[in-house]
Amino acid sequence: MSSNVLVIDDESAILKMMELVLSSSGYNVTTATNGSDGLAAYGNGAQYDVVVSDYRMPDMTGIEVEQEIIRRDPSAKIIIVSGFGGCDTALEAMNRGATDFLRKPFAPEALRDAVRAAIERDDKHTPITTVSREFSRRNVGGYNFELNEEAVDDFYGDLTCTFEVMKENDSPRYVKVVLPAVVQELIKAYIDADEVPCGKRFFQAMCEYELEHHLQTERSIPTSAILMIDPLLKRHTEWIDRMMTVCLAD
């Protein structure tokens, strides 16, 4: 039997994107455009396996939605999504009972993974001491990875993101993903903007995508432990197009 997911977001484009991503994965999806309508649709929660709610909405915040849902059903599984705030926002959401937190921009597969993990998880609670790590951890092709360090070259402006990559029962390895300044400018030209939306998080997310793509396709850590995003390929521009929709939500 397909699982039922309630998605709440005031941005129609983002709401439609999440609906399409989840329905194409076999979920029965109900949508609401604000917190009040979302709570009305939720009722006592008996018919929903997971709720996905935006953090910042006009009528009420995602935290307020989360608190009311948990009041009605303490076992509810809720995923908060937002481009607003950082780890403190994630900690607040998790501390108040959220099952997971996704930062915008996020790739469709990240949403699918989060919903699947929430449904499969027996205990919705995550120890608060681990939130800052779970906040950025991804699982791809049997590898876990998370951002360890971010640095910008003072002279050239190249961005280097260093990720800790680990396979089960193996020692951690470190992989650098480099986004040259010249490619950053090409991206700005492609979207016809002086700056990318979401600030440095956009380029950081692109580095995450590059590592994720390598792990998915090669099923191994790069031999040199370095990935260079250069040149800008078609798959990169397709990713940018997807992220522009998500990143502009807030």
PDB file of C-alpha atoms in Angstrom:
ATOM      1  CA  MET A   1       0.000   0.000   0.000  1.00  0.00           C
ATOM      2  CA  SER A   2       1.320   3.453  -0.928  1.00  0.00           C
ATOM      3  CA  SER A   3       2.239   5.822   1.883  1.00  0.00           C
ATOM      4  CA  ASN A   4       0.346   9.095   2.277  1.00  0.00           C
ATOM      5  CA  VAL A   5       2.243  12.383   2.451  1.00  0.00           C
ATOM      6  CA  LEU A   6       0.903  15.847   3.273  1.00  0.00           C
ATOM      7  CA  VAL A   7       2.972  18.690   1.780  1.00  0.00           C
ATOM      8  CA  ILE A   8       2.507  22.283   2.988  1.00  0.00           C
ATOM      9  CA  ASP A   9       4.151  25.252   1.236  1.00  0.00           C
ATOM     10  CA  ASP A  10       2.902  28.710   0.296  1.00  0.00           C
ATOM     11  CA  GLU A  11       5.015  28.836  -2.889  1.00  0.00           C
ATOM     12  CA  SER A  12       2.942  27.224  -5.644  1.00  0.00           C
ATOM     13  CA  ALA A  13       5.939  26.314  -7.826  1.00  0.00           C
ATOM     14  CA  ILE A  14       7.751  24.617  -4.960  1.00  0.00           C
ATOM     15  CA  LEU A  15       4.589  22.898  -3.824  1.00  0.00           C
ATOM     16  CA  LYS A  16       4.023  21.507  -7.314  1.00  0.00           C
ATOM     17  CA  MET A  17       7.645  20.389  -7.594  1.00  0.00           C
ATOM     18  CA  MET A  18       7.462  18.463  -4.319  1.00  0.00           C
ATOM     19  CA  GLU A  19       4.109  16.976  -5.276  1.00  0.00           C
ATOM     20  CA  LEU A  20       5.471  15.742  -8.621  1.00  0.00           C
ATOM     21  CA  VAL A  21       8.671  14.367  -7.085  1.00  0.00           C
ATOM     22  CA  LEU A  22       6.813  12.379  -4.436  1.00  0.00           C
ATOM     23  CA  SER A  23       3.872  11.239  -6.559  1.00  0.00           C
ATOM     24  CA  SER A  24       6.282   9.981  -9.229  1.00  0.00           C
ATOM     25  CA  SER A  25       7.908   7.892  -6.476  1.00  0.00           C
ATOM     26  CA  GLY A  26       4.589   6.205  -5.710  1.00  0.00           C
ATOM     27  CA  TYR A  27       3.357   8.275  -2.769  1.00  0.00           C
ATOM     28  CA  ASN A  28      -0.201   9.533  -2.404  1.00  0.00           C
ATOM     29  CA  VAL A  29       0.297  13.276  -1.997  1.00  0.00           C
ATOM     30  CA  THR A  30      -2.073  15.867  -0.540  1.00  0.00           C
ATOM     31  CA  THR A  31      -1.043  19.538  -0.758  1.00  0.00           C
ATOM     32  CA  ALA A  32      -1.916  22.702   1.151  1.00  0.00           C
ATOM     33  CA  THR A  33      -0.824  26.281   0.426  1.00  0.00           C
ATOM     34  CA  ASN A  34      -0.628  27.508   4.024  1.00  0.00           C
ATOM     35  CA  GLY A  35      -0.357  26.250   7.563  1.00  0.00           C
ATOM     36  CA  SER A  36      -4.031  26.628   8.429  1.00  0.00           C
ATOM     37  CA  ASP A  37      -5.194  24.642   5.405  1.00  0.00           C
ATOM     38  CA  GLY A  38      -2.502  22.083   6.104  1.00  0.00           C
ATOM     39  CA  LEU A  39      -3.746  21.536   9.642  1.00  0.00           C
ATOM     40  CA  ALA A  40      -7.326  21.286   8.398  1.00  0.00           C
ATOM     41  CA  ALA A  41      -6.268  18.615   5.901  1.00  0.00           C
ATOM     42  CA  TYR A  42      -4.238  16.801   8.563  1.00  0.00           C
ATOM     43  CA  GLY A  43      -7.164  16.329  10.951  1.00  0.00           C
ATOM     44  CA  ASN A  44      -6.174  13.736  13.530  1.00  0.00           C
ATOM     45  CA  GLY A  45      -3.351  12.537  11.301  1.00  0.00           C
ATOM     46  CA  ALA A  46      -4.549   8.961  11.017  1.00  0.00           C
ATOM     47  CA  GLN A  47      -4.357   8.986   7.215  1.00  0.00           C
ATOM     48  CA  TYR A  48      -0.853  10.468   6.856  1.00  0.00           C
ATOM     49  CA  ASP A  49       2.512   8.760   7.194  1.00  0.00           C
ATOM     50  CA  VAL A  50       4.654  11.894   6.784  1.00  0.00           C
ATOM     51  CA  VAL A  51       4.129  15.664   6.721  1.00  0.00           C
ATOM     52  CA  VAL A  52       6.500  17.942   4.783  1.00  0.00           C
ATOM     53  CA  SER A  53       6.144  21.601   5.770  1.00  0.00           C
ATOM     54  CA  ASP A  54       7.872  24.806   4.741  1.00  0.00           C
ATOM     55  CA  TYR A  55       9.465  26.722   7.606  1.00  0.00           C
ATOM     56  CA  ARG A  56       8.379  30.237   6.679  1.00  0.00           C
ATOM     57  CA  MET A  57       4.783  30.884   5.580  1.00  0.00           C
ATOM     58  CA  PRO A  58       2.549  33.987   5.822  1.00  0.00           C
ATOM     59  CA  ASP A  59      -0.048  32.712   8.278  1.00  0.00           C
ATOM     60  CA  MET A  60       2.075  30.587  10.581  1.00  0.00           C
ATOM     61  CA  THR A  61       5.562  29.118  10.738  1.00  0.00           C
ATOM     62  CA  GLY A  62       6.498  25.538  10.050  1.00  0.00           C
ATOM     63  CA  ILE A  63       7.430  25.217  13.727  1.00  0.00           C
ATOM     64  CA  GLU A  64       3.903  26.246  14.724  1.00  0.00           C
ATOM     65  CA  VAL A  65       2.457  23.739  12.267  1.00  0.00           C
ATOM     66  CA  GLU A  66       4.813  21.101  13.649  1.00  0.00           C
ATOM     67  CA  GLN A  67       3.815  21.793  17.262  1.00  0.00           C
ATOM     68  CA  GLU A  68       0.093  21.559  16.515  1.00  0.00           C
ATOM     69  CA  ILE A  69       0.523  18.331  14.549  1.00  0.00           C
ATOM     70  CA  ILE A  70       2.532  16.772  17.370  1.00  0.00           C
ATOM     71  CA  ARG A  71      -0.106  17.912  19.873  1.00  0.00           C
ATOM     72  CA  ARG A  72      -2.683  15.988  17.863  1.00  0.00           C
ATOM     73  CA  ASP A  73      -0.433  13.001  17.206  1.00  0.00           C
ATOM     74  CA  PRO A  74       2.797  12.698  19.254  1.00  0.00           C
ATOM     75  CA  SER A  75       4.041   9.953  16.915  1.00  0.00           C
ATOM     76  CA  ALA A  76       3.744  12.135  13.781  1.00  0.00           C
ATOM     77  CA  LYS A  77       6.712  12.290  11.409  1.00  0.00           C
ATOM     78  CA  ILE A  78       7.400  15.793  10.139  1.00  0.00           C
ATOM     79  CA  ILE A  79      10.051  17.090   7.753  1.00  0.00           C
ATOM     80  CA  ILE A  80      10.703  20.849   7.831  1.00  0.00           C
ATOM     81  CA  VAL A  81      12.160  22.452   4.688  1.00  0.00           C
ATOM     82  CA  SER A  82      13.584  25.960   4.386  1.00  0.00           C
ATOM     83  CA  GLY A  83      16.218  28.180   2.865  1.00  0.00           C
ATOM     84  CA  PHE A  84      15.993  30.387   5.950  1.00  0.00           C
ATOM     85  CA  GLY A  85      18.430  29.997   8.809  1.00  0.00           C
ATOM     86  CA  GLY A  86      21.085  27.406   9.411  1.00  0.00           C
ATOM     87  CA  CYS A  87      21.905  24.764  11.954  1.00  0.00           C
ATOM     88  CA  ASP A  88      20.124  26.718  14.713  1.00  0.00           C
ATOM     89  CA  THR A  89      16.902  26.498  12.706  1.00  0.00           C
ATOM     90  CA  ALA A  90      17.414  22.774  12.240  1.00  0.00           C
ATOM     91  CA  LEU A  91      18.074  22.329  15.947  1.00  0.00           C
ATOM     92  CA  GLU A  92      14.894  24.211  16.819  1.00  0.00           C
ATOM     93  CA  ALA A  93      12.827  22.094  14.433  1.00  0.00           C
ATOM     94  CA  MET A  94      14.323  18.830  15.665  1.00  0.00           C
ATOM     95  CA  ASN A  95      14.136  19.849  19.317  1.00  0.00           C
ATOM     96  CA  ARG A  96      10.421  20.498  18.928  1.00  0.00           C
ATOM     97  CA  GLY A  97       9.829  17.086  17.397  1.00  0.00           C
ATOM     98  CA  ALA A  98      10.652  17.170  13.682  1.00  0.00           C
ATOM     99  CA  THR A  99      11.916  13.959  12.134  1.00  0.00           C
ATOM    100  CA  ASP A 100      14.200  15.695   9.642  1.00  0.00           C
ATOM    101  CA  PHE A 101      15.184  19.070   8.216  1.00  0.00           C
ATOM    102  CA  LEU A 102      16.051  19.875   4.596  1.00  0.00           C
ATOM    103  CA  ARG A 103      17.837  23.034   3.549  1.00  0.00           C
ATOM    104  CA  LYS A 104      16.870  24.743   0.322  1.00  0.00           C
ATOM    105  CA  PRO A 105      18.108  24.349  -2.281  1.00  0.00           C
ATOM    106  CA  PHE A 106      17.734  20.578  -2.222  1.00  0.00           C
ATOM    107  CA  ALA A 107      17.726  18.090  -5.072  1.00  0.00           C
ATOM    108  CA  PRO A 108      14.598  15.980  -5.739  1.00  0.00           C
ATOM    109  CA  GLU A 109      16.434  12.864  -4.619  1.00  0.00           C
ATOM    110  CA  ALA A 110      17.139  14.500  -1.241  1.00  0.00           C
ATOM    111  CA  LEU A 111      13.401  14.968  -0.702  1.00  0.00           C
ATOM    112  CA  ARG A 112      12.684  11.382  -1.735  1.00  0.00           C
ATOM    113  CA  ASP A 113      15.420  10.086   0.565  1.00  0.00           C
ATOM    114  CA  ALA A 114      14.149  12.123   3.520  1.00  0.00           C
ATOM    115  CA  VAL A 115      10.551  10.953   3.105  1.00  0.00           C
ATOM    116  CA  ARG A 116      11.587   7.326   2.658  1.00  0.00           C
ATOM    117  CA  ALA A 117      13.867   7.474   5.713  1.00  0.00           C
ATOM    118  CA  ALA A 118      11.101   9.049   7.806  1.00  0.00           C
ATOM    119  CA  ILE A 119       8.651   6.309   6.859  1.00  0.00           C
ATOM    120  CA  GLU A 120      11.185   3.563   7.537  1.00  0.00           C
ATOM    121  CA  ARG A 121      12.331   5.032  10.842  1.00  0.00           C
ATOM    122  CA  ASP A 122      10.812   3.335  13.885  1.00  0.00           C
ATOM    123  CA  ASP A 123      11.695   6.133  16.282  1.00  0.00           C
ATOM    124  CA  LYS A 124      11.075   9.596  14.900  1.00  0.00           C
ATOM    125  CA  HIS A 125      13.302  11.247  17.488  1.00  0.00           C
ATOM    126  CA  THR A 126      16.937  12.040  16.709  1.00  0.00           C
ATOM    127  CA  PRO A 127      19.257  12.824  19.633  1.00  0.00           C
ATOM    128  CA  ILE A 128      19.848  16.574  19.611  1.00  0.00           C
ATOM    129  CA  THR A 129      23.592  16.061  19.999  1.00  0.00           C
ATOM    130  CA  THR A 130      23.709  14.516  16.520  1.00  0.00           C
ATOM    131  CA  VAL A 131      21.576  17.072  14.704  1.00  0.00           C
ATOM    132  CA  SER A 132      24.457  19.281  13.589  1.00  0.00           C
ATOM    133  CA  ARG A 133      25.936  16.283  11.778  1.00  0.00           C
ATOM    134  CA  GLU A 134      22.716  14.809  10.427  1.00  0.00           C
ATOM    135  CA  PHE A 135      21.833  18.279   9.174  1.00  0.00           C
ATOM    136  CA  SER A 136      24.257  17.987   6.267  1.00  0.00           C
ATOM    137  CA  ARG A 137      24.826  14.263   5.874  1.00  0.00           C
ATOM    138  CA  ARG A 138      23.875  12.496   2.655  1.00  0.00           C
ATOM    139  CA  ASN A 139      23.845   8.820   1.722  1.00  0.00           C
ATOM    140  CA  VAL A 140      24.635   7.950  -1.893  1.00  0.00           C
ATOM    141  CA  GLY A 141      25.702   4.683  -3.471  1.00  0.00           C
ATOM    142  CA  GLY A 142      26.523   3.136  -0.111  1.00  0.00           C
ATOM    143  CA  TYR A 143      28.598   6.150   0.973  1.00  0.00           C
ATOM    144  CA  ASN A 144      27.797   8.698   3.663  1.00  0.00           C
ATOM    145  CA  PHE A 145      29.214  12.154   3.137  1.00  0.00           C
ATOM    146  CA  GLU A 146      29.007  15.538   4.795  1.00  0.00           C
ATOM    147  CA  LEU A 147      30.684  18.904   4.404  1.00  0.00           C
ATOM    148  CA  ASN A 148      33.776  19.152   6.569  1.00  0.00           C
ATOM    149  CA  GLU A 149      35.354  22.428   5.461  1.00  0.00           C
ATOM    150  CA  GLU A 150      34.787  25.238   2.987  1.00  0.00           C
ATOM    151  CA  ALA A 151      37.490  27.598   1.733  1.00  0.00           C
ATOM    152  CA  VAL A 152      37.738  30.388  -0.845  1.00  0.00           C
ATOM    153  CA  ASP A 153      41.079  31.141  -2.487  1.00  0.00           C
ATOM    154  CA  ASP A 154      42.039  34.711  -1.537  1.00  0.00           C
ATOM    155  CA  PHE A 155      43.667  35.421  -4.899  1.00  0.00           C
ATOM    156  CA  TYR A 156      41.652  33.516  -7.505  1.00  0.00           C
ATOM    157  CA  GLY A 157      38.323  33.168  -5.721  1.00  0.00           C
ATOM    158  CA  ASP A 158      38.024  29.415  -6.335  1.00  0.00           C
ATOM    159  CA  LEU A 159      35.720  27.627  -3.887  1.00  0.00           C
ATOM    160  CA  THR A 160      36.923  24.338  -2.390  1.00  0.00           C
ATOM    161  CA  CYS A 161      34.539  22.192  -0.366  1.00  0.00           C
ATOM    162  CA  THR A 162      36.107  19.327   1.555  1.00  0.00           C
ATOM    163  CA  PHE A 163      33.783  16.439   2.344  1.00  0.00           C
ATOM    164  CA  GLU A 164      34.224  13.583   4.765  1.00  0.00           C
ATOM    165  CA  VAL A 165      33.202  10.438   2.887  1.00  0.00           C
ATOM    166  CA  MET A 166      32.677   7.112   4.611  1.00  0.00           C
ATOM    167  CA  LYS A 167      31.522   3.680   3.616  1.00  0.00           C
ATOM    168  CA  GLU A 168      30.126   1.359   6.268  1.00  0.00           C
ATOM    169  CA  ASN A 169      32.890  -0.193   8.410  1.00  0.00           C
ATOM    170  CA  ASP A 170      35.590   1.826   6.578  1.00  0.00           C
ATOM    171  CA  SER A 171      37.705   4.696   7.823  1.00  0.00           C
ATOM    172  CA  PRO A 172      36.660   8.170   6.640  1.00  0.00           C
ATOM    173  CA  ARG A 173      38.239   9.627   3.507  1.00  0.00           C
ATOM    174  CA  TYR A 174      38.348  13.260   2.453  1.00  0.00           C
ATOM    175  CA  VAL A 175      37.369  14.482  -1.000  1.00  0.00           C
ATOM    176  CA  LYS A 176      37.808  18.028  -2.271  1.00  0.00           C
ATOM    177  CA  VAL A 177      35.367  19.487  -4.802  1.00  0.00           C
ATOM    178  CA  VAL A 178      36.656  22.629  -6.510  1.00  0.00           C
ATOM    179  CA  LEU A 179      34.397  25.198  -8.163  1.00  0.00           C
ATOM    180  CA  PRO A 180      36.684  27.647 -10.005  1.00  0.00           C
ATOM    181  CA  ALA A 181      35.849  31.355  -9.914  1.00  0.00           C
ATOM    182  CA  VAL A 182      35.561  31.421 -13.704  1.00  0.00           C
ATOM    183  CA  VAL A 183      32.867  28.718 -13.576  1.00  0.00           C
ATOM    184  CA  GLN A 184      31.076  30.644 -10.830  1.00  0.00           C
ATOM    185  CA  GLU A 185      30.913  33.605 -13.233  1.00  0.00           C
ATOM    186  CA  LEU A 186      29.624  31.347 -16.023  1.00  0.00           C
ATOM    187  CA  ILE A 187      26.837  30.206 -13.702  1.00  0.00           C
ATOM    188  CA  LYS A 188      25.868  33.814 -12.955  1.00  0.00           C
ATOM    189  CA  ALA A 189      25.837  34.521 -16.691  1.00  0.00           C
ATOM    190  CA  TYR A 190      23.699  31.432 -17.305  1.00  0.00           C
ATOM    191  CA  ILE A 191      21.042  32.568 -14.819  1.00  0.00           C
ATOM    192  CA  ASP A 192      21.476  36.205 -15.945  1.00  0.00           C
ATOM    193  CA  ALA A 193      22.107  37.540 -12.460  1.00  0.00           C
ATOM    194  CA  ASP A 194      24.877  39.375 -10.625  1.00  0.00           C
ATOM    195  CA  GLU A 195      24.618  36.947  -7.711  1.00  0.00           C
ATOM    196  CA  VAL A 196      23.271  33.436  -7.253  1.00  0.00           C
ATOM    197  CA  PRO A 197      20.205  32.957  -5.019  1.00  0.00           C
ATOM    198  CA  CYS A 198      20.755  31.577  -1.509  1.00  0.00           C
ATOM    199  CA  GLY A 199      24.276  33.005  -1.453  1.00  0.00           C
ATOM    200  CA  LYS A 200      27.194  30.669  -0.862  1.00  0.00           C
ATOM    201  CA  ARG A 201      24.789  27.824  -0.065  1.00  0.00           C
ATOM    202  CA  PHE A 202      23.996  27.591  -3.800  1.00  0.00           C
ATOM    203  CA  PHE A 203      27.620  26.912  -4.763  1.00  0.00           C
ATOM    204  CA  GLN A 204      28.064  24.625  -1.763  1.00  0.00           C
ATOM    205  CA  ALA A 205      25.031  22.624  -2.912  1.00  0.00           C
ATOM    206  CA  MET A 206      26.547  22.380  -6.388  1.00  0.00           C
ATOM    207  CA  CYS A 207      29.719  20.893  -4.903  1.00  0.00           C
ATOM    208  CA  GLU A 208      27.548  18.401  -2.992  1.00  0.00           C
ATOM    209  CA  TYR A 209      25.823  17.513  -6.256  1.00  0.00           C
ATOM    210  CA  GLU A 210      29.159  16.940  -8.026  1.00  0.00           C
ATOM    211  CA  LEU A 211      30.338  14.521  -5.344  1.00  0.00           C
ATOM    212  CA  GLU A 212      26.940  12.834  -5.252  1.00  0.00           C
ATOM    213  CA  HIS A 213      26.987  12.366  -9.039  1.00  0.00           C
ATOM    214  CA  HIS A 214      30.447  10.787  -8.902  1.00  0.00           C
ATOM    215  CA  LEU A 215      29.486   8.393  -6.102  1.00  0.00           C
ATOM    216  CA  GLN A 216      26.292   7.404  -7.905  1.00  0.00           C
ATOM    217  CA  THR A 217      27.939   6.780 -11.273  1.00  0.00           C
ATOM    218  CA  GLU A 218      31.376   5.476 -10.269  1.00  0.00           C
ATOM    219  CA  ARG A 219      30.461   3.785  -6.977  1.00  0.00           C
ATOM    220  CA  SER A 220      33.873   4.737  -5.648  1.00  0.00           C
ATOM    221  CA  ILE A 221      35.809   7.634  -4.161  1.00  0.00           C
ATOM    222  CA  PRO A 222      37.762   9.672  -6.763  1.00  0.00           C
ATOM    223  CA  THR A 223      41.253   8.264  -7.204  1.00  0.00           C
ATOM    224  CA  SER A 224      42.864  11.670  -6.752  1.00  0.00           C
ATOM    225  CA  ALA A 225      40.385  12.625  -3.994  1.00  0.00           C
ATOM    226  CA  ILE A 226      39.691  15.807  -5.992  1.00  0.00           C
ATOM    227  CA  LEU A 227      36.774  16.675  -8.279  1.00  0.00           C
ATOM    228  CA  MET A 228      36.869  19.780 -10.471  1.00  0.00           C
ATOM    229  CA  ILE A 229      33.652  21.373 -11.745  1.00  0.00           C
ATOM    230  CA  ASP A 230      35.071  22.508 -15.065  1.00  0.00           C
ATOM    231  CA  PRO A 231      33.780  22.743 -17.750  1.00  0.00           C
ATOM    232  CA  LEU A 232      30.123  23.517 -17.086  1.00  0.00           C
ATOM    233  CA  LEU A 233      28.275  20.524 -18.546  1.00  0.00           C
ATOM    234  CA  LYS A 234      24.661  20.016 -19.594  1.00  0.00           C
ATOM    235  CA  ARG A 235      23.942  18.046 -16.419  1.00  0.00           C
ATOM    236  CA  HIS A 236      25.201  21.054 -14.440  1.00  0.00           C
ATOM    237  CA  THR A 237      22.867  23.499 -16.173  1.00  0.00           C
ATOM    238  CA  GLU A 238      19.980  21.060 -15.717  1.00  0.00           C
ATOM    239  CA  TRP A 239      20.803  20.939 -12.005  1.00  0.00           C
ATOM    240  CA  ILE A 240      20.950  24.749 -11.907  1.00  0.00           C
ATOM    241  CA  ASP A 241      17.513  24.956 -13.527  1.00  0.00           C
ATOM    242  CA  ARG A 242      16.064  22.632 -10.867  1.00  0.00           C
ATOM    243  CA  MET A 243      17.765  24.476  -8.043  1.00  0.00           C
ATOM    244  CA  MET A 244      16.631  27.909  -9.223  1.00  0.00           C
ATOM    245  CA  THR A 245      13.041  26.829  -8.671  1.00  0.00           C
ATOM    246  CA  VAL A 246      13.726  25.484  -5.189  1.00  0.00           C
ATOM    247  CA  CYS A 247      16.162  28.183  -4.091  1.00  0.00           C
ATOM    248  CA  LEU A 248      13.824  31.068  -4.867  1.00  0.00           C
ATOM    249  CA  ALA A 249      11.101  29.626  -2.631  1.00  0.00           C
ATOM    250  CA  ASP A 250      11.954  31.778   0.334  1.00  0.00           C
TER     251      ASP A 250
END
